[in-house]
PDB file of C-alpha atoms in Angstrom:
ATOM      1  CA  UNK A   1       0.104   0.016  -0.024  1.00 46.00           C
ATOM      2  CA  UNK A   2       1.327   3.476  -1.117  1.00 49.00           C
ATOM      3  CA  UNK A   3       2.344   5.671   1.823  1.00 51.00           C
ATOM      4  CA  UNK A   4      -0.567   7.950   3.240  1.00 51.00           C
ATOM      5  CA  UNK A   5       0.703  11.795   2.856  1.00 54.00           C
ATOM      6  CA  UNK A   6      -0.464  13.774   5.739  1.00 55.00           C
ATOM      7  CA  UNK A   7      -0.334  17.161   6.824  1.00 58.00           C
ATOM      8  CA  UNK A   8       3.140  18.739   7.518  1.00 61.00           C
ATOM      9  CA  UNK A   9       3.803  19.708  11.087  1.00 64.00           C
ATOM     10  CA  UNK A  10       3.890  23.477  11.736  1.00 64.00           C
ATOM     11  CA  UNK A  11       7.559  24.805  11.848  1.00 63.00           C
ATOM     12  CA  UNK A  12       9.292  24.797  15.182  1.00 62.00           C
ATOM     13  CA  UNK A  13       9.567  28.736  16.448  1.00 58.00           C
ATOM     14  CA  UNK A  14      12.483  29.567  17.878  1.00 61.00           C
ATOM     15  CA  UNK A  15      12.567  31.512  21.252  1.00 62.00           C
ATOM     16  CA  UNK A  16      13.640  35.253  20.557  1.00 58.00           C
ATOM     17  CA  UNK A  17      17.351  35.978  21.285  1.00 57.00           C
ATOM     18  CA  UNK A  18      18.464  37.368  24.395  1.00 54.00           C
ATOM     19  CA  UNK A  19      19.123  40.911  24.394  1.00 54.00           C
ATOM     20  CA  UNK A  20      22.647  41.686  24.690  1.00 48.00           C
ATOM     21  CA  UNK A  21      23.638  44.600  26.170  1.00 47.00           C
ATOM     22  CA  UNK A  22      26.856  46.433  25.167  1.00 49.00           C
ATOM     23  CA  UNK A  23      28.842  48.190  27.244  1.00 47.00           C
ATOM     24  CA  UNK A  24      31.070  50.920  25.842  1.00 49.00           C
ATOM     25  CA  UNK A  25      34.187  52.256  27.725  1.00 46.00           C
ATOM     26  CA  UNK A  26      33.441  56.090  28.468  1.00 49.00           C
ATOM     27  CA  UNK A  27      36.464  57.310  26.938  1.00 50.00           C
ATOM     28  CA  UNK A  28      37.070  60.983  26.201  1.00 53.00           C
ATOM     29  CA  UNK A  29      37.049  61.888  22.384  1.00 56.00           C
ATOM     30  CA  UNK A  30      40.182  62.394  20.613  1.00 60.00           C
ATOM     31  CA  UNK A  31      40.784  66.164  20.339  1.00 62.00           C
ATOM     32  CA  UNK A  32      42.408  67.614  17.395  1.00 61.00           C
ATOM     33  CA  UNK A  33      45.481  69.584  17.790  1.00 61.00           C
ATOM     34  CA  UNK A  34      45.460  73.653  18.499  1.00 59.00           C
ATOM     35  CA  UNK A  35      45.264  75.426  15.546  1.00 56.00           C
ATOM     36  CA  UNK A  36      48.660  77.452  14.824  1.00 53.00           C
ATOM     37  CA  UNK A  37      48.106  81.270  15.794  1.00 50.00           C
ATOM     38  CA  UNK A  38      46.841  83.457  12.925  1.00 47.00           C
ATOM     39  CA  UNK A  39      48.748  86.231  11.849  1.00 46.00           C
ATOM     40  CA  UNK A  40      47.094  89.853  11.599  1.00 42.00           C
ATOM     41  CA  UNK A  41      47.498  91.534   8.290  1.00 46.00           C
ATOM     42  CA  UNK A  42      46.498  94.673   7.182  1.00 45.00           C
ATOM     43  CA  UNK A  43      44.366  94.578   4.124  1.00 47.00           C
ATOM     44  CA  UNK A  44      42.476  97.418   1.886  1.00 47.00           C
ATOM     45  CA  UNK A  45      40.991 100.370   4.124  1.00 48.00           C
ATOM     46  CA  UNK A  46      43.314  99.835   6.988  1.00 53.00           C
ATOM     47  CA  UNK A  47      41.352  97.028   8.565  1.00 52.00           C
ATOM     48  CA  UNK A  48      42.721  94.312  10.650  1.00 45.00           C
ATOM     49  CA  UNK A  49      42.139  90.715   9.258  1.00 43.00           C
ATOM     50  CA  UNK A  50      42.763  87.372  10.854  1.00 44.00           C
ATOM     51  CA  UNK A  51      42.206  84.417   8.734  1.00 47.00           C
ATOM     52  CA  UNK A  52      39.893  86.412   6.244  1.00 44.00           C
ATOM     53  CA  UNK A  53      37.760  87.544   9.222  1.00 47.00           C
ATOM     54  CA  UNK A  54      37.846  91.661   9.550  1.00 45.00           C
ATOM     55  CA  UNK A  55      38.309  92.880  13.010  1.00 43.00           C
ATOM     56  CA  UNK A  56      38.810  96.674  13.067  1.00 54.00           C
ATOM     57  CA  UNK A  57      39.789  99.413  11.324  1.00 63.00           C
ATOM     58  CA  UNK A  58      43.479 100.820  11.883  1.00 83.00           C
ATOM     59  CA  UNK A  59      43.851 104.556  12.057  1.00 87.00           C
ATOM     60  CA  UNK A  60      45.888 106.339   9.379  1.00 92.00           C
ATOM     61  CA  UNK A  61      47.020 109.706   8.474  1.00 94.00           C
ATOM     62  CA  UNK A  62      44.525 111.985   6.580  1.00 95.00           C
ATOM     63  CA  UNK A  63      46.688 111.778   3.144  1.00 94.00           C
ATOM     64  CA  UNK A  64      46.694 107.987   3.394  1.00 95.00           C
ATOM     65  CA  UNK A  65      43.128 107.736   4.376  1.00 95.00           C
ATOM     66  CA  UNK A  66      42.147 109.452   1.084  1.00 95.00           C
ATOM     67  CA  UNK A  67      44.563 108.178  -1.223  1.00 94.00           C
ATOM     68  CA  UNK A  68      43.010 104.635   0.175  1.00 94.00           C
ATOM     69  CA  UNK A  69      39.137 106.055  -0.642  1.00 95.00           C
ATOM     70  CA  UNK A  70      40.274 107.211  -4.128  1.00 94.00           C
ATOM     71  CA  UNK A  71      41.992 103.796  -5.075  1.00 92.00           C
ATOM     72  CA  UNK A  72      39.211 101.911  -3.926  1.00 92.00           C
ATOM     73  CA  UNK A  73      36.721 103.961  -5.765  1.00 91.00           C
ATOM     74  CA  UNK A  74      36.292 101.490  -8.899  1.00 89.00           C
ATOM     75  CA  UNK A  75      32.705 102.015 -10.012  1.00 90.00           C
ATOM     76  CA  UNK A  76      31.508 103.207 -13.394  1.00 91.00           C
ATOM     77  CA  UNK A  77      30.344 106.499 -12.087  1.00 93.00           C
ATOM     78  CA  UNK A  78      31.895 109.324  -9.912  1.00 93.00           C
ATOM     79  CA  UNK A  79      31.623 107.958  -6.215  1.00 94.00           C
ATOM     80  CA  UNK A  80      30.724 110.376  -3.564  1.00 95.00           C
ATOM     81  CA  UNK A  81      33.130 110.515  -0.655  1.00 96.00           C
ATOM     82  CA  UNK A  82      31.133 110.749   2.968  1.00 96.00           C
ATOM     83  CA  UNK A  83      32.914 111.360   6.416  1.00 96.00           C
ATOM     84  CA  UNK A  84      31.494 109.723   9.626  1.00 96.00           C
ATOM     85  CA  UNK A  85      32.519 111.665  12.706  1.00 96.00           C
ATOM     86  CA  UNK A  86      31.627 110.227  16.011  1.00 95.00           C
ATOM     87  CA  UNK A  87      31.401 112.482  19.197  1.00 95.00           C
ATOM     88  CA  UNK A  88      31.402 112.010  22.694  1.00 93.00           C
ATOM     89  CA  UNK A  89      28.086 113.432  23.381  1.00 93.00           C
ATOM     90  CA  UNK A  90      24.811 112.530  24.770  1.00 91.00           C
ATOM     91  CA  UNK A  91      22.220 113.509  21.737  1.00 86.00           C
ATOM     92  CA  UNK A  92      19.244 112.832  24.004  1.00 88.00           C
ATOM     93  CA  UNK A  93      20.164 116.333  25.915  1.00 90.00           C
ATOM     94  CA  UNK A  94      19.010 119.235  24.003  1.00 87.00           C
ATOM     95  CA  UNK A  95      21.843 121.250  25.106  1.00 89.00           C
ATOM     96  CA  UNK A  96      24.171 118.848  23.352  1.00 90.00           C
ATOM     97  CA  UNK A  97      22.699 118.822  20.294  1.00 89.00           C
ATOM     98  CA  UNK A  98      25.495 119.259  17.134  1.00 92.00           C
ATOM     99  CA  UNK A  99      24.070 120.749  14.253  1.00 90.00           C
ATOM    100  CA  UNK A 100      25.399 123.187  11.794  1.00 89.00           C
ATOM    101  CA  UNK A 101      26.701 124.326   8.450  1.00 89.00           C
ATOM    102  CA  UNK A 102      30.079 123.740   6.583  1.00 91.00           C
ATOM    103  CA  UNK A 103      31.319 125.246   3.392  1.00 89.00           C
ATOM    104  CA  UNK A 104      33.320 122.919   1.700  1.00 92.00           C
ATOM    105  CA  UNK A 105      36.367 125.075   0.021  1.00 91.00           C
ATOM    106  CA  UNK A 106      36.101 122.852  -2.955  1.00 92.00           C
ATOM    107  CA  UNK A 107      32.235 122.110  -3.041  1.00 89.00           C
ATOM    108  CA  UNK A 108      30.827 118.678  -2.942  1.00 90.00           C
ATOM    109  CA  UNK A 109      31.187 117.996  -6.809  1.00 89.00           C
ATOM    110  CA  UNK A 110      27.069 117.395  -6.658  1.00 84.00           C
ATOM    111  CA  UNK A 111      24.797 119.562  -8.407  1.00 85.00           C
ATOM    112  CA  UNK A 112      22.293 120.941  -6.189  1.00 85.00           C
ATOM    113  CA  UNK A 113      18.792 122.457  -7.175  1.00 91.00           C
ATOM    114  CA  UNK A 114      17.717 125.145  -4.866  1.00 93.00           C
ATOM    115  CA  UNK A 115      14.241 126.532  -4.245  1.00 95.00           C
ATOM    116  CA  UNK A 116      13.689 129.852  -3.092  1.00 96.00           C
ATOM    117  CA  UNK A 117      10.049 130.769  -0.960  1.00 96.00           C
ATOM    118  CA  UNK A 118       9.853 134.349  -1.885  1.00 95.00           C
ATOM    119  CA  UNK A 119       7.574 136.841  -3.544  1.00 94.00           C
ATOM    120  CA  UNK A 120       8.130 140.231  -5.469  1.00 94.00           C
ATOM    121  CA  UNK A 121      11.503 141.940  -5.403  1.00 94.00           C
ATOM    122  CA  UNK A 122      13.018 139.091  -3.271  1.00 95.00           C
ATOM    123  CA  UNK A 123      11.810 136.266  -6.035  1.00 94.00           C
ATOM    124  CA  UNK A 124      13.228 138.563  -8.685  1.00 94.00           C
ATOM    125  CA  UNK A 125      16.865 138.550  -6.402  1.00 94.00           C
ATOM    126  CA  UNK A 126      16.401 134.609  -6.006  1.00 94.00           C
ATOM    127  CA  UNK A 127      16.250 134.382 -10.092  1.00 94.00           C
ATOM    128  CA  UNK A 128      19.056 136.599 -10.487  1.00 93.00           C
ATOM    129  CA  UNK A 129      21.168 134.504  -8.189  1.00 91.00           C
ATOM    130  CA  UNK A 130      20.417 131.435 -10.149  1.00 91.00           C
ATOM    131  CA  UNK A 131      17.787 129.524  -7.864  1.00 93.00           C
ATOM    132  CA  UNK A 132      16.268 126.440  -9.662  1.00 93.00           C
ATOM    133  CA  UNK A 133      12.945 126.967  -8.229  1.00 94.00           C
ATOM    134  CA  UNK A 134      11.335 130.432  -6.909  1.00 95.00           C
ATOM    135  CA  UNK A 135       7.593 130.765  -5.701  1.00 94.00           C
ATOM    136  CA  UNK A 136       5.411 131.987  -3.142  1.00 94.00           C
ATOM    137  CA  UNK A 137       2.031 131.418  -2.203  1.00 93.00           C
ATOM    138  CA  UNK A 138       1.082 129.780  -5.375  1.00 93.00           C
ATOM    139  CA  UNK A 139       4.449 127.238  -4.883  1.00 94.00           C
ATOM    140  CA  UNK A 140       3.139 126.460  -1.333  1.00 95.00           C
ATOM    141  CA  UNK A 141      -0.307 125.597  -2.320  1.00 94.00           C
ATOM    142  CA  UNK A 142       1.145 123.302  -5.180  1.00 94.00           C
ATOM    143  CA  UNK A 143       3.039 121.394  -2.582  1.00 94.00           C
ATOM    144  CA  UNK A 144       0.153 121.394  -0.358  1.00 93.00           C
ATOM    145  CA  UNK A 145      -2.030 119.484  -2.821  1.00 92.00           C
ATOM    146  CA  UNK A 146       0.376 117.325  -4.467  1.00 92.00           C
ATOM    147  CA  UNK A 147       2.796 116.757  -1.362  1.00 90.00           C
ATOM    148  CA  UNK A 148       6.200 114.897  -2.053  1.00 88.00           C
ATOM    149  CA  UNK A 149       5.292 114.870  -5.861  1.00 89.00           C
ATOM    150  CA  UNK A 150       5.628 118.311  -6.037  1.00 90.00           C
ATOM    151  CA  UNK A 151       8.977 118.693  -4.745  1.00 92.00           C
ATOM    152  CA  UNK A 152      11.801 118.697  -7.607  1.00 90.00           C
ATOM    153  CA  UNK A 153      14.583 120.384  -5.410  1.00 92.00           C
ATOM    154  CA  UNK A 154      17.089 119.258  -3.106  1.00 89.00           C
ATOM    155  CA  UNK A 155      17.508 122.459  -0.796  1.00 90.00           C
ATOM    156  CA  UNK A 156      15.256 125.140   0.041  1.00 93.00           C
ATOM    157  CA  UNK A 157      15.602 128.723   1.309  1.00 94.00           C
ATOM    158  CA  UNK A 158      13.023 131.125   2.549  1.00 95.00           C
ATOM    159  CA  UNK A 159      12.862 134.969   3.124  1.00 95.00           C
ATOM    160  CA  UNK A 160      11.608 135.715   6.418  1.00 94.00           C
ATOM    161  CA  UNK A 161       8.282 137.000   5.369  1.00 94.00           C
ATOM    162  CA  UNK A 162       7.406 133.430   3.824  1.00 95.00           C
ATOM    163  CA  UNK A 163       8.015 131.888   7.090  1.00 94.00           C
ATOM    164  CA  UNK A 164       4.121 132.189   8.273  1.00 94.00           C
ATOM    165  CA  UNK A 165       2.852 130.594   4.977  1.00 94.00           C
ATOM    166  CA  UNK A 166       5.563 127.674   5.145  1.00 94.00           C
ATOM    167  CA  UNK A 167       3.620 126.369   7.996  1.00 92.00           C
ATOM    168  CA  UNK A 168       1.286 124.775   5.833  1.00 93.00           C
ATOM    169  CA  UNK A 169       3.884 122.604   4.125  1.00 94.00           C
ATOM    170  CA  UNK A 170       5.790 121.892   7.050  1.00 93.00           C
ATOM    171  CA  UNK A 171       4.834 118.454   7.581  1.00 93.00           C
ATOM    172  CA  UNK A 172       5.982 117.831   3.984  1.00 94.00           C
ATOM    173  CA  UNK A 173       9.170 119.561   4.022  1.00 94.00           C
ATOM    174  CA  UNK A 174      10.310 118.723   7.562  1.00 91.00           C
ATOM    175  CA  UNK A 175      10.600 114.740   7.323  1.00 91.00           C
ATOM    176  CA  UNK A 176      12.749 115.599   4.054  1.00 89.00           C
ATOM    177  CA  UNK A 177      15.234 118.191   5.866  1.00 86.00           C
ATOM    178  CA  UNK A 178      13.672 120.532   3.507  1.00 92.00           C
ATOM    179  CA  UNK A 179      12.191 123.203   5.755  1.00 93.00           C
ATOM    180  CA  UNK A 180      13.961 126.491   5.936  1.00 92.00           C
ATOM    181  CA  UNK A 181      15.692 126.870   9.199  1.00 89.00           C
ATOM    182  CA  UNK A 182      17.095 130.229  10.624  1.00 89.00           C
ATOM    183  CA  UNK A 183      19.602 128.385  12.718  1.00 82.00           C
ATOM    184  CA  UNK A 184      21.371 126.616   9.448  1.00 82.00           C
ATOM    185  CA  UNK A 185      20.841 130.192   7.631  1.00 84.00           C
ATOM    186  CA  UNK A 186      18.143 128.775   5.123  1.00 91.00           C
ATOM    187  CA  UNK A 187      16.032 131.399   6.396  1.00 94.00           C
ATOM    188  CA  UNK A 188      17.801 134.891   5.272  1.00 92.00           C
ATOM    189  CA  UNK A 189      17.090 138.129   3.798  1.00 92.00           C
ATOM    190  CA  UNK A 190      20.240 137.911   2.082  1.00 92.00           C
ATOM    191  CA  UNK A 191      18.875 135.525  -0.727  1.00 92.00           C
ATOM    192  CA  UNK A 192      21.452 136.117  -2.974  1.00 90.00           C
ATOM    193  CA  UNK A 193      24.183 134.991  -0.363  1.00 89.00           C
ATOM    194  CA  UNK A 194      22.044 131.881   0.765  1.00 88.00           C
ATOM    195  CA  UNK A 195      21.621 130.893  -2.719  1.00 90.00           C
ATOM    196  CA  UNK A 196      25.421 131.350  -3.454  1.00 86.00           C
ATOM    197  CA  UNK A 197      26.518 129.303  -0.352  1.00 83.00           C
ATOM    198  CA  UNK A 198      24.568 126.172  -1.704  1.00 83.00           C
ATOM    199  CA  UNK A 199      26.402 126.735  -5.021  1.00 79.00           C
ATOM    200  CA  UNK A 200      29.976 126.874  -3.350  1.00 79.00           C
ATOM    201  CA  UNK A 201      29.402 123.746  -1.627  1.00 82.00           C
ATOM    202  CA  UNK A 202      27.317 124.192   1.585  1.00 85.00           C
ATOM    203  CA  UNK A 203      26.884 121.054   3.924  1.00 89.00           C
ATOM    204  CA  UNK A 204      24.393 120.674   6.805  1.00 87.00           C
ATOM    205  CA  UNK A 205      24.827 118.179   9.313  1.00 92.00           C
ATOM    206  CA  UNK A 206      23.610 117.037  12.618  1.00 91.00           C
ATOM    207  CA  UNK A 207      24.542 114.499  15.229  1.00 92.00           C
ATOM    208  CA  UNK A 208      22.196 111.320  14.769  1.00 91.00           C
ATOM    209  CA  UNK A 209      20.758 109.606  17.838  1.00 87.00           C
ATOM    210  CA  UNK A 210      23.924 107.776  18.123  1.00 91.00           C
ATOM    211  CA  UNK A 211      26.114 110.871  18.223  1.00 94.00           C
ATOM    212  CA  UNK A 212      27.545 110.283  14.760  1.00 95.00           C
ATOM    213  CA  UNK A 213      27.678 112.900  12.166  1.00 95.00           C
ATOM    214  CA  UNK A 214      27.630 112.055   8.261  1.00 95.00           C
ATOM    215  CA  UNK A 215      28.337 114.397   5.408  1.00 94.00           C
ATOM    216  CA  UNK A 216      29.703 114.591   2.017  1.00 94.00           C
ATOM    217  CA  UNK A 217      32.880 115.810   1.524  1.00 95.00           C
ATOM    218  CA  UNK A 218      33.206 115.513  -2.201  1.00 94.00           C
ATOM    219  CA  UNK A 219      33.589 113.040  -5.076  1.00 95.00           C
ATOM    220  CA  UNK A 220      36.090 110.385  -5.828  1.00 94.00           C
ATOM    221  CA  UNK A 221      37.547 112.205  -8.853  1.00 95.00           C
ATOM    222  CA  UNK A 222      38.426 115.350  -6.859  1.00 95.00           C
ATOM    223  CA  UNK A 223      42.115 116.510  -6.528  1.00 95.00           C
ATOM    224  CA  UNK A 224      43.791 114.469  -3.648  1.00 95.00           C
ATOM    225  CA  UNK A 225      44.614 117.823  -2.004  1.00 95.00           C
ATOM    226  CA  UNK A 226      41.138 119.155  -2.235  1.00 95.00           C
ATOM    227  CA  UNK A 227      39.257 116.350  -0.650  1.00 96.00           C
ATOM    228  CA  UNK A 228      41.930 116.712   2.157  1.00 95.00           C
ATOM    229  CA  UNK A 229      41.084 120.316   2.609  1.00 95.00           C
ATOM    230  CA  UNK A 230      37.241 119.327   2.475  1.00 95.00           C
ATOM    231  CA  UNK A 231      37.538 117.167   5.257  1.00 96.00           C
ATOM    232  CA  UNK A 232      39.667 120.027   7.325  1.00 95.00           C
ATOM    233  CA  UNK A 233      37.091 122.571   6.900  1.00 93.00           C
ATOM    234  CA  UNK A 234      34.308 120.515   8.154  1.00 95.00           C
ATOM    235  CA  UNK A 235      36.292 118.938  10.856  1.00 95.00           C
ATOM    236  CA  UNK A 236      37.198 122.751  11.993  1.00 94.00           C
ATOM    237  CA  UNK A 237      33.458 123.477  12.066  1.00 94.00           C
ATOM    238  CA  UNK A 238      32.348 120.063  14.150  1.00 94.00           C
ATOM    239  CA  UNK A 239      34.936 120.941  16.310  1.00 93.00           C
ATOM    240  CA  UNK A 240      33.902 124.755  16.956  1.00 93.00           C
ATOM    241  CA  UNK A 241      30.512 123.416  17.870  1.00 93.00           C
ATOM    242  CA  UNK A 242      31.365 121.694  20.695  1.00 93.00           C
ATOM    243  CA  UNK A 243      29.383 121.977  23.819  1.00 92.00           C
ATOM    244  CA  UNK A 244      30.712 124.252  26.434  1.00 89.00           C
ATOM    245  CA  UNK A 245      29.937 125.768  29.755  1.00 83.00           C
ATOM    246  CA  UNK A 246      27.027 122.996  30.596  1.00 85.00           C
ATOM    247  CA  UNK A 247      26.900 120.332  32.939  1.00 86.00           C
ATOM    248  CA  UNK A 248      28.656 117.264  31.398  1.00 84.00           C
ATOM    249  CA  UNK A 249      30.039 118.883  28.488  1.00 86.00           C
ATOM    250  CA  UNK A 250      32.828 117.026  26.979  1.00 89.00           C
ATOM    251  CA  UNK A 251      36.441 118.007  26.880  1.00 86.00           C
ATOM    252  CA  UNK A 252      37.999 118.520  23.166  1.00 79.00           C
ATOM    253  CA  UNK A 253      39.804 115.290  23.828  1.00 81.00           C
ATOM    254  CA  UNK A 254      36.711 113.382  24.838  1.00 90.00           C
ATOM    255  CA  UNK A 255      34.514 115.187  22.085  1.00 94.00           C
ATOM    256  CA  UNK A 256      36.279 113.830  19.182  1.00 93.00           C
ATOM    257  CA  UNK A 257      36.009 109.926  19.150  1.00 93.00           C
ATOM    258  CA  UNK A 258      37.127 109.504  15.778  1.00 93.00           C
ATOM    259  CA  UNK A 259      36.280 109.444  12.025  1.00 95.00           C
ATOM    260  CA  UNK A 260      36.144 107.490   8.965  1.00 96.00           C
ATOM    261  CA  UNK A 261      35.886 108.134   5.189  1.00 96.00           C
ATOM    262  CA  UNK A 262      34.355 106.099   2.659  1.00 95.00           C
ATOM    263  CA  UNK A 263      33.224 105.945  -0.944  1.00 95.00           C
ATOM    264  CA  UNK A 264      29.611 104.963  -2.309  1.00 92.00           C
ATOM    265  CA  UNK A 265      30.950 101.706  -3.690  1.00 92.00           C
ATOM    266  CA  UNK A 266      34.285 101.309  -1.960  1.00 89.00           C
ATOM    267  CA  UNK A 267      35.279  98.375   0.301  1.00 83.00           C
ATOM    268  CA  UNK A 268      35.590  99.140   3.853  1.00 85.00           C
ATOM    269  CA  UNK A 269      36.017 102.724   5.518  1.00 91.00           C
ATOM    270  CA  UNK A 270      39.382 104.521   6.313  1.00 95.00           C
ATOM    271  CA  UNK A 271      39.930 105.691  10.026  1.00 95.00           C
ATOM    272  CA  UNK A 272      41.855 108.753  10.368  1.00 95.00           C
ATOM    273  CA  UNK A 273      44.185 109.420  13.212  1.00 94.00           C
ATOM    274  CA  UNK A 274      43.109 112.251  15.645  1.00 91.00           C
ATOM    275  CA  UNK A 275      46.164 114.436  15.398  1.00 90.00           C
ATOM    276  CA  UNK A 276      45.189 114.900  11.522  1.00 90.00           C
ATOM    277  CA  UNK A 277      41.541 115.638  12.420  1.00 88.00           C
ATOM    278  CA  UNK A 278      42.293 118.247  14.999  1.00 84.00           C
ATOM    279  CA  UNK A 279      45.133 119.691  12.813  1.00 75.00           C
ATOM    280  CA  UNK A 280      42.884 122.303  10.893  1.00 60.00           C
ATOM    281  CA  UNK A 281      41.287 123.230  14.473  1.00 53.00           C
ATOM    282  CA  UNK A 282      45.009 124.032  16.083  1.00 45.00           C
ATOM    283  CA  UNK A 283      45.879 126.256  12.647  1.00 45.00           C
ATOM    284  CA  UNK A 284      42.748 128.232  13.281  1.00 39.00           C
TER     285      UNK A 284
END
């Protein structure tokens, strides 16, 4: 008789393996040897670099700083050169506000459109002086209606008789730094002289909330000596405005903390030594 094929028995199930606890020795990880000390190198702009990271500017003479700015201005347009002066004042105090006007002997290199708010004979005087925009009540109404869209000028001068009428557009002119102000000479009976001062390189400045004054000192295309003289002129004016005879007023040494110059597209800024910044004040 043939063998009878029955059902195959179920496969044997092996018991689950016991978990092995792996004990690893707690050893200190291997440390890489310390990196060799990095050398500090002076790169463009008088900036100290360690391993490619810029740390801080190194002060240099005025002549070297100006030469560095001119060499670094490689844009296709004539770059503007600016100065940033850090002062030892408390700008939150009204008696320590540093605000003024400097007349650069070689101008700013920037064409300024000057507006004069005047009427009658004074308006004719403004046109004869070369003002780009001259107007009275009609111009004020136009600015009041159109707002900033009606402003096509960079600086504004007003005859004292026009100041009551200008209050109607103070909110338009004020935020743009265009509101005439007797403290900076933009409200004057000498219309001809006021317009001429803008043509000759008049620069207005004011210390910001971080106690830094920013101002234009010329163009990168200027002659080296002309840029130096413009910087000396604005520094002499800033130093002359040092708060005095008040509690907490800074001394001449503490008043000037430092200054740097830079161009529009230049890489980095150039710090100027204090001796060269104070030189024009000593000569005066």
